[in-house]
Coordinates of C-alpha atoms and ligand atoms in Angstrom, one line a residue:
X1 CA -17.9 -74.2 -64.8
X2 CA -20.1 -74.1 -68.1
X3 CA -23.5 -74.0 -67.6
X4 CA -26.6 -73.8 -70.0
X5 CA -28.7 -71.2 -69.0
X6 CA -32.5 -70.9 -70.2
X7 CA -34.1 -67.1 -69.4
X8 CA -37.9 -66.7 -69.8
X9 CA -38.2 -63.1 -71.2
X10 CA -41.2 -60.8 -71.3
X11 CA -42.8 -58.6 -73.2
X12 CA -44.8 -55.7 -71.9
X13 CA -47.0 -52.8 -73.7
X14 CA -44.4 -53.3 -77.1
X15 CA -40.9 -53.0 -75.2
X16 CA -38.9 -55.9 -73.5
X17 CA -39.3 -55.4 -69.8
X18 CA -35.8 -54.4 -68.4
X19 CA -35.8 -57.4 -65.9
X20 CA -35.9 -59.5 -68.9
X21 CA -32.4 -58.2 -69.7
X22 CA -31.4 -58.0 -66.6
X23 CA -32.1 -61.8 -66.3
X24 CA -29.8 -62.1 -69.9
X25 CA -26.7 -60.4 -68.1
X26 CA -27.1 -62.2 -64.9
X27 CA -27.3 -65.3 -67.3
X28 CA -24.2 -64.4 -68.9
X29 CA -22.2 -64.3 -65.3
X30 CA -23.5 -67.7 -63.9
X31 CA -23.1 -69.6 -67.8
X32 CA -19.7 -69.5 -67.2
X33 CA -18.9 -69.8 -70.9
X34 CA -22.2 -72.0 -71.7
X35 CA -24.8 -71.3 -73.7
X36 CA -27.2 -68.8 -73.0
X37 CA -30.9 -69.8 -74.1
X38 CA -34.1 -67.0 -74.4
X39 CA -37.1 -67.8 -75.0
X40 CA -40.1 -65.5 -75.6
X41 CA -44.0 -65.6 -76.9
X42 CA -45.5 -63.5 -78.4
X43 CA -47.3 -63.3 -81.6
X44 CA -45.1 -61.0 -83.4
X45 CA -41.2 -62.0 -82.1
X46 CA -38.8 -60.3 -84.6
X47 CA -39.0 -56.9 -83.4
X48 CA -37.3 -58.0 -80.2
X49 CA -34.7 -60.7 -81.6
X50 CA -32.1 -57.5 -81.9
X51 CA -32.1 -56.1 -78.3
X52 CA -32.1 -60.3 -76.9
X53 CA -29.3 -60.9 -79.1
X54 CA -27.2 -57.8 -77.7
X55 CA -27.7 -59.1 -74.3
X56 CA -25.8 -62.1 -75.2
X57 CA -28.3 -65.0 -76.3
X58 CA -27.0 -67.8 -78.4
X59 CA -30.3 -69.4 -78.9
X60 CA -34.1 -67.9 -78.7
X61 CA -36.8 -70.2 -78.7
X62 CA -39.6 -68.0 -80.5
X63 CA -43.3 -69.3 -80.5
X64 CA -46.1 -67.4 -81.9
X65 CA -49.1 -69.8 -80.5
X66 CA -52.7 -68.3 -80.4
X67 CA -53.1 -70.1 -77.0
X68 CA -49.8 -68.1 -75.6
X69 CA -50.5 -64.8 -77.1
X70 CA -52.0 -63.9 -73.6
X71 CA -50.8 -65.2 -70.6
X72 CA -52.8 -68.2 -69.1
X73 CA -51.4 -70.3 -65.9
X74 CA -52.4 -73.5 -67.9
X75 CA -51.2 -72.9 -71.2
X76 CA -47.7 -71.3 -70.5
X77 CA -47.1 -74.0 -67.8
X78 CA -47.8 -76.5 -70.8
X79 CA -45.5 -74.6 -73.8
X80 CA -42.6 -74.5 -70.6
X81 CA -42.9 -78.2 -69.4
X82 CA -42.4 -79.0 -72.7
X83 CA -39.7 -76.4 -73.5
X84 CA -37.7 -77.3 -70.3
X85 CA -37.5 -81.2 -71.8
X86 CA -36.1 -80.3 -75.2
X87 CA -33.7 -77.4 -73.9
X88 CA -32.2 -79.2 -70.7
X89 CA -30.9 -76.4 -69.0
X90 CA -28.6 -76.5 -65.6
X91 CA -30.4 -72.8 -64.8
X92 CA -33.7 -71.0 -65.4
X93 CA -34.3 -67.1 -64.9
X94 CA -37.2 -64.9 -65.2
X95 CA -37.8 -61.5 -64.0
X96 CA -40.1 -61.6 -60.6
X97 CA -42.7 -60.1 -62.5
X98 CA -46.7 -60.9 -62.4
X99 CA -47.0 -63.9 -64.2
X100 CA -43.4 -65.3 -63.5
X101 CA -44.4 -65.1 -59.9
X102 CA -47.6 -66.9 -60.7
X103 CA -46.2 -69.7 -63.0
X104 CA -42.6 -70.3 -61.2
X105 CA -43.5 -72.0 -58.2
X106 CA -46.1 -74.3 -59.7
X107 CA -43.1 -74.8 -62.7
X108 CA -40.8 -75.8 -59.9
X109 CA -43.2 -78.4 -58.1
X110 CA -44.3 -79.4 -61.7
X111 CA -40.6 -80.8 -62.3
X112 CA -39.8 -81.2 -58.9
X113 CA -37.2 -78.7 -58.8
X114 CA -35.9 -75.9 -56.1
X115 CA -36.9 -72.5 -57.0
X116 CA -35.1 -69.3 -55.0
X117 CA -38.1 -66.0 -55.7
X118 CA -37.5 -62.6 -55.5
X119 CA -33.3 -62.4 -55.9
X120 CA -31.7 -59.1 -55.2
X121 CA -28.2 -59.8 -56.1
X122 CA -26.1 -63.0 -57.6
X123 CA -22.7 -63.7 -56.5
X124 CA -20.3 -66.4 -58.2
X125 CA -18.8 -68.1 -54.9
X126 CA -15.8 -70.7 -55.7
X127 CA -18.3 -73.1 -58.4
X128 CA -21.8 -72.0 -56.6
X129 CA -24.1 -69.9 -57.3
X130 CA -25.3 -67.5 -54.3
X131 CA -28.5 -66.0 -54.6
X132 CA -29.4 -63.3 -52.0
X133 CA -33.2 -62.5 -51.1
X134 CA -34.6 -60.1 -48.7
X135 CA -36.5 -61.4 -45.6
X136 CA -38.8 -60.3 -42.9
X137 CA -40.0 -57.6 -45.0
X138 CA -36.8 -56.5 -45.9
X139 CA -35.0 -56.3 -42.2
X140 CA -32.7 -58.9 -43.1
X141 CA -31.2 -60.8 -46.0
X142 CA -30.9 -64.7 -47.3
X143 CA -28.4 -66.3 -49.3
X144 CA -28.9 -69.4 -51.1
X145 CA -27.6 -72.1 -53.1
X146 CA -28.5 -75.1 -54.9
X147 CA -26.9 -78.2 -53.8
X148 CA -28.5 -80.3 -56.4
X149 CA -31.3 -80.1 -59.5
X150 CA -32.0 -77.1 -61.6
X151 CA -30.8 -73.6 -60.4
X152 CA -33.9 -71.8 -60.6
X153 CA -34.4 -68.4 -59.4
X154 CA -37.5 -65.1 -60.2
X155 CA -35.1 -61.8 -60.3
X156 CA -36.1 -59.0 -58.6
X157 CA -36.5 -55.5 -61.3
X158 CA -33.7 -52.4 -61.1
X159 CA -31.6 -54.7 -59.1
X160 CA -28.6 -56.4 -61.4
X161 CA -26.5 -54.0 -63.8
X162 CA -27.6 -54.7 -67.4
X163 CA -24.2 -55.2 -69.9
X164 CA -24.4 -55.9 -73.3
X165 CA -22.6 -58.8 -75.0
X166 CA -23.6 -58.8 -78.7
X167 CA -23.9 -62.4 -80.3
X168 CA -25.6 -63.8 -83.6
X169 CA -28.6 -65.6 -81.6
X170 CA -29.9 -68.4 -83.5
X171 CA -33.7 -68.3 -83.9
X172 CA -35.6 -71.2 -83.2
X173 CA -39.2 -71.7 -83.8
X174 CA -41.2 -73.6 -80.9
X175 CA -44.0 -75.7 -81.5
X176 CA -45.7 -76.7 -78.1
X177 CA -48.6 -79.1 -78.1
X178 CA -51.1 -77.3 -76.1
X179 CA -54.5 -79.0 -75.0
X180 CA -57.7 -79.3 -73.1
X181 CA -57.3 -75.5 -71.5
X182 CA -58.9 -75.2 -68.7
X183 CA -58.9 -71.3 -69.0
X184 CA -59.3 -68.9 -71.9
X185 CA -58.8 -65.5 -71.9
X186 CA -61.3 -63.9 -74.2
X187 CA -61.0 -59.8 -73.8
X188 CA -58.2 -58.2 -71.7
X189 CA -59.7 -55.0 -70.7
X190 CA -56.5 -52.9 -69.8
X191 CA -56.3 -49.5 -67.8
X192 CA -55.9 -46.3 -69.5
X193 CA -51.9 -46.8 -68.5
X194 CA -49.6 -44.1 -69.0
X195 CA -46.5 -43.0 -68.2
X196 CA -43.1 -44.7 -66.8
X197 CA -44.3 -48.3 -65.5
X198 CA -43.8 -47.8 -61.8
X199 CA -42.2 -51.3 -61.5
X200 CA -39.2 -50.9 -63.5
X201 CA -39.2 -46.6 -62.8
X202 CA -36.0 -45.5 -61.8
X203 CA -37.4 -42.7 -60.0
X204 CA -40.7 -42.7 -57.9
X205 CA -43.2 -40.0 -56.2
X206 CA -44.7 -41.4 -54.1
X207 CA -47.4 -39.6 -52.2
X208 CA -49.3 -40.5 -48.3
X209 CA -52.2 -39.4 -46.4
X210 CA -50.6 -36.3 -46.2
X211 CA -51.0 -35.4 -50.3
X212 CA -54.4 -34.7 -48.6
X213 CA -56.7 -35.1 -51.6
X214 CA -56.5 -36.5 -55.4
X215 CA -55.8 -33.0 -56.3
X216 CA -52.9 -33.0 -54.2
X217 CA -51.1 -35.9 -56.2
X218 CA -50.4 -33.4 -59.2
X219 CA -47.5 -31.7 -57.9
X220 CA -46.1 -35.0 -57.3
X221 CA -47.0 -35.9 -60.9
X222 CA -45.4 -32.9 -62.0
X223 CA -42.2 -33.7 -60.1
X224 CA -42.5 -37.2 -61.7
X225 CA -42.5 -36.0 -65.2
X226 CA -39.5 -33.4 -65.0
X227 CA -37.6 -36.4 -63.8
X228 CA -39.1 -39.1 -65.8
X229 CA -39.9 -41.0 -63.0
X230 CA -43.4 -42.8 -62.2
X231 CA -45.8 -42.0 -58.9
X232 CA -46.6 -44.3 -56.2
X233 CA -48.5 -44.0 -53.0
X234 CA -49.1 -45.5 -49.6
X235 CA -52.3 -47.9 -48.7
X236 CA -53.0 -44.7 -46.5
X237 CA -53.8 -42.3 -49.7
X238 CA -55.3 -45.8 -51.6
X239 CA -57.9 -45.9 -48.4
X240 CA -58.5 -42.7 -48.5
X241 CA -59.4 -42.9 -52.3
X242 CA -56.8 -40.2 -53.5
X243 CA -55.5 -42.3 -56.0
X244 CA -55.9 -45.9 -57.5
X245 CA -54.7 -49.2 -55.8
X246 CA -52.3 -49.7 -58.9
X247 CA -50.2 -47.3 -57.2
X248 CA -49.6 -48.7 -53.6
X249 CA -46.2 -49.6 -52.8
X250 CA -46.1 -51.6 -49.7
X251 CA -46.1 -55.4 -48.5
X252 CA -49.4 -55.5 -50.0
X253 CA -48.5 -53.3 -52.9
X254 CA -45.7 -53.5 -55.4
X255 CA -42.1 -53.8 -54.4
X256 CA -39.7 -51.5 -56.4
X257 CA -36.0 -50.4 -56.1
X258 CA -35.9 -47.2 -57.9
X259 CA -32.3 -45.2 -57.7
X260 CA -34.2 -42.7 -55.7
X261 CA -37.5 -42.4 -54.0
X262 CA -39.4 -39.6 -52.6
X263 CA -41.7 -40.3 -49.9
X264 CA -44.0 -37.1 -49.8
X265 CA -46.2 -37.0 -46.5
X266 CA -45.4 -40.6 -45.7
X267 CA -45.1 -41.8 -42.1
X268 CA -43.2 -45.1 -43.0
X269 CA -44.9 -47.6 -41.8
X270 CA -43.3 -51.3 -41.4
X271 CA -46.1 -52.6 -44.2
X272 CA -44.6 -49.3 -46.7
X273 CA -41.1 -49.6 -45.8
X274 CA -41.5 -53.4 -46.8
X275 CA -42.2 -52.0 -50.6
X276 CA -39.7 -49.3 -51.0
X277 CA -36.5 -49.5 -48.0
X278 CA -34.1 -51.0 -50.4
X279 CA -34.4 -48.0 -53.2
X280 CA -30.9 -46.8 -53.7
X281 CA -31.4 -43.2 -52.3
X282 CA -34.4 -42.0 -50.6
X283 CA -35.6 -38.8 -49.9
X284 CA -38.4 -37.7 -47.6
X285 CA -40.6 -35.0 -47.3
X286 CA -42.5 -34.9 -43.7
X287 CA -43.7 -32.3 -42.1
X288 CA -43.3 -34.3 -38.8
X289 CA -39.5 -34.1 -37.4
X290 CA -40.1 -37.5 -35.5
X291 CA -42.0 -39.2 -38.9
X292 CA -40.1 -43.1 -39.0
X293 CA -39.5 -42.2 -42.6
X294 CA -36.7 -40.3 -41.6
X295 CA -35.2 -43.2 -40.0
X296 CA -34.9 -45.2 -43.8
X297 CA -34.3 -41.6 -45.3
X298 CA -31.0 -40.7 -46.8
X299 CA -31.8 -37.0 -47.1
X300 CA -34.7 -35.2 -44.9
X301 CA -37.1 -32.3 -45.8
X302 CA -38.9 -31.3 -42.6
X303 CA -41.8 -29.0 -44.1
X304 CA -44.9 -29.2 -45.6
X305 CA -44.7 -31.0 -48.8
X306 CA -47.7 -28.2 -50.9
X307 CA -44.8 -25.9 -50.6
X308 CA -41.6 -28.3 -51.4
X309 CA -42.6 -30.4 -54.0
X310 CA -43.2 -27.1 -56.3
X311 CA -39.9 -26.1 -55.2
X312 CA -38.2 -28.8 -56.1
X313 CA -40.1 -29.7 -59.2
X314 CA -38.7 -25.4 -60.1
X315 CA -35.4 -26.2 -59.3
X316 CA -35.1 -30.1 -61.4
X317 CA -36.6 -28.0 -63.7
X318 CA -34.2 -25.1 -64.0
X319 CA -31.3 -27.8 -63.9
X320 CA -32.2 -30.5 -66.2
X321 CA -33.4 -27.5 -68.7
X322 CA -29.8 -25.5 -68.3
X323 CA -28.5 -29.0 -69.2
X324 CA -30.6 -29.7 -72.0
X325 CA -29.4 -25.8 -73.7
Ligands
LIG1 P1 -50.2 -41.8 -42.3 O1 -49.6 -42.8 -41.4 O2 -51.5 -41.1 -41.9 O3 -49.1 -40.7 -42.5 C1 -49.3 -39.4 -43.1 C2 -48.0 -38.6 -42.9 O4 -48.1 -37.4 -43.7 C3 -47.6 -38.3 -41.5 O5 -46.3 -38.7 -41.2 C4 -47.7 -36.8 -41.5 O6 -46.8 -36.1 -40.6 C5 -47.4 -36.4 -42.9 N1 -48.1 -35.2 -43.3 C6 -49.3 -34.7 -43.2 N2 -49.5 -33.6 -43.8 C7 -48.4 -33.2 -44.4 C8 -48.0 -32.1 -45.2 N3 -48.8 -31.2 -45.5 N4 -46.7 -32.1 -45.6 C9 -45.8 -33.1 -45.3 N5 -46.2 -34.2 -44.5 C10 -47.4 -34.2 -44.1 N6 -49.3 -49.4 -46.2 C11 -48.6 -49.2 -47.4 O7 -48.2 -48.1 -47.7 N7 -48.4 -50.2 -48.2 C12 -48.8 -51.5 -48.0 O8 -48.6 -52.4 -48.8 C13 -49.5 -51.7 -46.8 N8 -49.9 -53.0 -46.5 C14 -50.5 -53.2 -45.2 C15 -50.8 -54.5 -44.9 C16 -51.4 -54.8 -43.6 C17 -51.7 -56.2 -43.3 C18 -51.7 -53.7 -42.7 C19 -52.3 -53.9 -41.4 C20 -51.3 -52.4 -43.1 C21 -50.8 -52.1 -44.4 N9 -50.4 -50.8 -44.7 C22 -49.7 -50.6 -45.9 C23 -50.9 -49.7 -44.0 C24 -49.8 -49.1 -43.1 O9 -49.8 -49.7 -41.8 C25 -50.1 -47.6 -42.9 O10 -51.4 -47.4 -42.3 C26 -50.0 -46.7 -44.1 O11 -48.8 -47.0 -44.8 C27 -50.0 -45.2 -43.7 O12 -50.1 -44.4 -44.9 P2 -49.5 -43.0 -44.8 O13 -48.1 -43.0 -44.3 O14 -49.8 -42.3 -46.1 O15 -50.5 -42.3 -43.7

């Protein structure tokens, strides 16, 4: 079955995000054949039309509006009402990233559409479309479908293969009508950011209450950078001021699904467990036997994580340097 497929794509610090063509592949399996539509804003487009054109786009809607060039609720729901009219597609996708998760569900009600949030996986059964989503902090999992209306759905990062399918995309230029804003950003003010952007990471420190002190995250950062990965933490070390919020992984953190995960002096808490239990191999350094992060843990270090971490960050070192000569 041909469908039209519309994915909203995003930018982040110069570099398409990787849900963003992640989005594009799952687009190519559920178009069946149709036509697959991008669209991005930004003020400065071009240098991204070759990687959305890989990743199988036929069309991509390109706007360059002041009022878009940051991301406000107001405007972008404005430029995507009216983009949704002159597109008509049978399915939207966006990553489930910060602002998609802001602006989907008040897009959805705006057209009074279904919207699945948060999709780990996509599977093609007979002529529907099965979304699955993890539930109850991630104890169990949903499937879904859409009976009727738009199939709308926010994709999860790190969780859909991405496959290229080079096509001559067809550049569009998009000329919203934007008015009477009730919001204007003026300055954004950003973090001194560095580093692999722990959402999309593939590999992740992450450090607990037993790092002990801020000090005590730069083994793990060390570990991180040999690997290329990014560091997290619990709300435990957050509380206790050893590293920013930015970091917390958690229910009330950010959710990842890196390929592998140390958890260094973590207990594994329900609320942590909710952020991190469906990375693809995780590996945990405790130097309690009976820690619950063993229970979630593919492979177990039982030791004190001042003298492991340096150990292993040596011996990823040794390795990954042999490999390199
Ligand atoms: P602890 O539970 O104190 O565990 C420290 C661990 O380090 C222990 O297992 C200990 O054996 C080990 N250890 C100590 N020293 C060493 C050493 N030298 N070497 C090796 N191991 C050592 N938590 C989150 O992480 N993310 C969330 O999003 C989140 N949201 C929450 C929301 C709510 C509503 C509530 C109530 C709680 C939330 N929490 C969250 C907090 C959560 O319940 C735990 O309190 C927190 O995860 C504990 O952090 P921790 O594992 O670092 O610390």
């Amino acid at each position: 079955m041909e469908r039209k497929v519309l994915v909203l794509t995003e930018v982040k610090e110069g570099k398409l995000r990787q849900v963003s063509l992640e989005a594009l592949t799952v687009a190519q399996q559920i178009a069946g054949g149709g036509e697959i539509v991008a669209a991005l804003f930004e003020t400065d487009p071009n240098a991204y039309i070759p990687e959305i054109s890989r990743y199988g786009a036929d069309k991509l809607y390109v706007s360059s509006d002041a009022s878009l060039s940051v991301y406000t609720t107001d405007a972008y729901m404005q430029a995507l009402v009216q983009l949704i009219a002159e597109v008509q597609p049978d399915a939207i996708l966006m990553g489930h990233t910060a602002i998609w998760k802001d602006l989907a569900p008040r897009l959805a009600a705006r057209l009074g559409e279904g919207l699945v949030t948060d999709c780990t996986g996509v599977e093609l059964v007979d002529h529907h479309i099965v979304f699955i989503r993890p539930i109850y902090s991630g104890k169990a999992f949903q499937k879904k479908i859409f009976n009727e209306g738009i199939i709308f759905a926010t994709l999860r990062s790190n969780n859909f293969a991405t496959k290229e399918s080079p096509k001559t995309v067809d550049v569009i230029s998009f000329h919203p009508t934007i008015t009477d804003l009730r919001t204007i950003v003026k300055e954004v003010v950003r973090k001194a950011a560095g580093g692999v952007d722990l959402s999309e990471a593939k590999v992740i420190i992450s450090g607990g209450r037993g790092v002990k002190n801020a000090e005590g995250f730069k083994p793990l950062q060390e570990l991180a950078e040999i690997l290329g990965g990014a560091v997290g933490a619990s709300r435990g070390a957050c509380d206790a001021d050893y590293c920013d919020y930015s970091l917390q992984i958690g229910q009330t953190g950010k959710v990842v699904t890196p390929d592998l995960y140390f958890a260094c002096g973590i207990s594994g808490a329900i609320q942590h467990l909710a952020g991190m239990s469906n990375s693809k191999v995780i590996v945990a350094i405790n130097k309690d036997p009976e820690a619950p992060i063993f229970q979630v843990a593919d492979y177990g270090i039982v030791g004190d994580l001042a003298d492991v971490v340096p150990l292993l960050t040596d011996e990823f070192r040794k390795i990954l340097q042999g490999a390199t000569n």
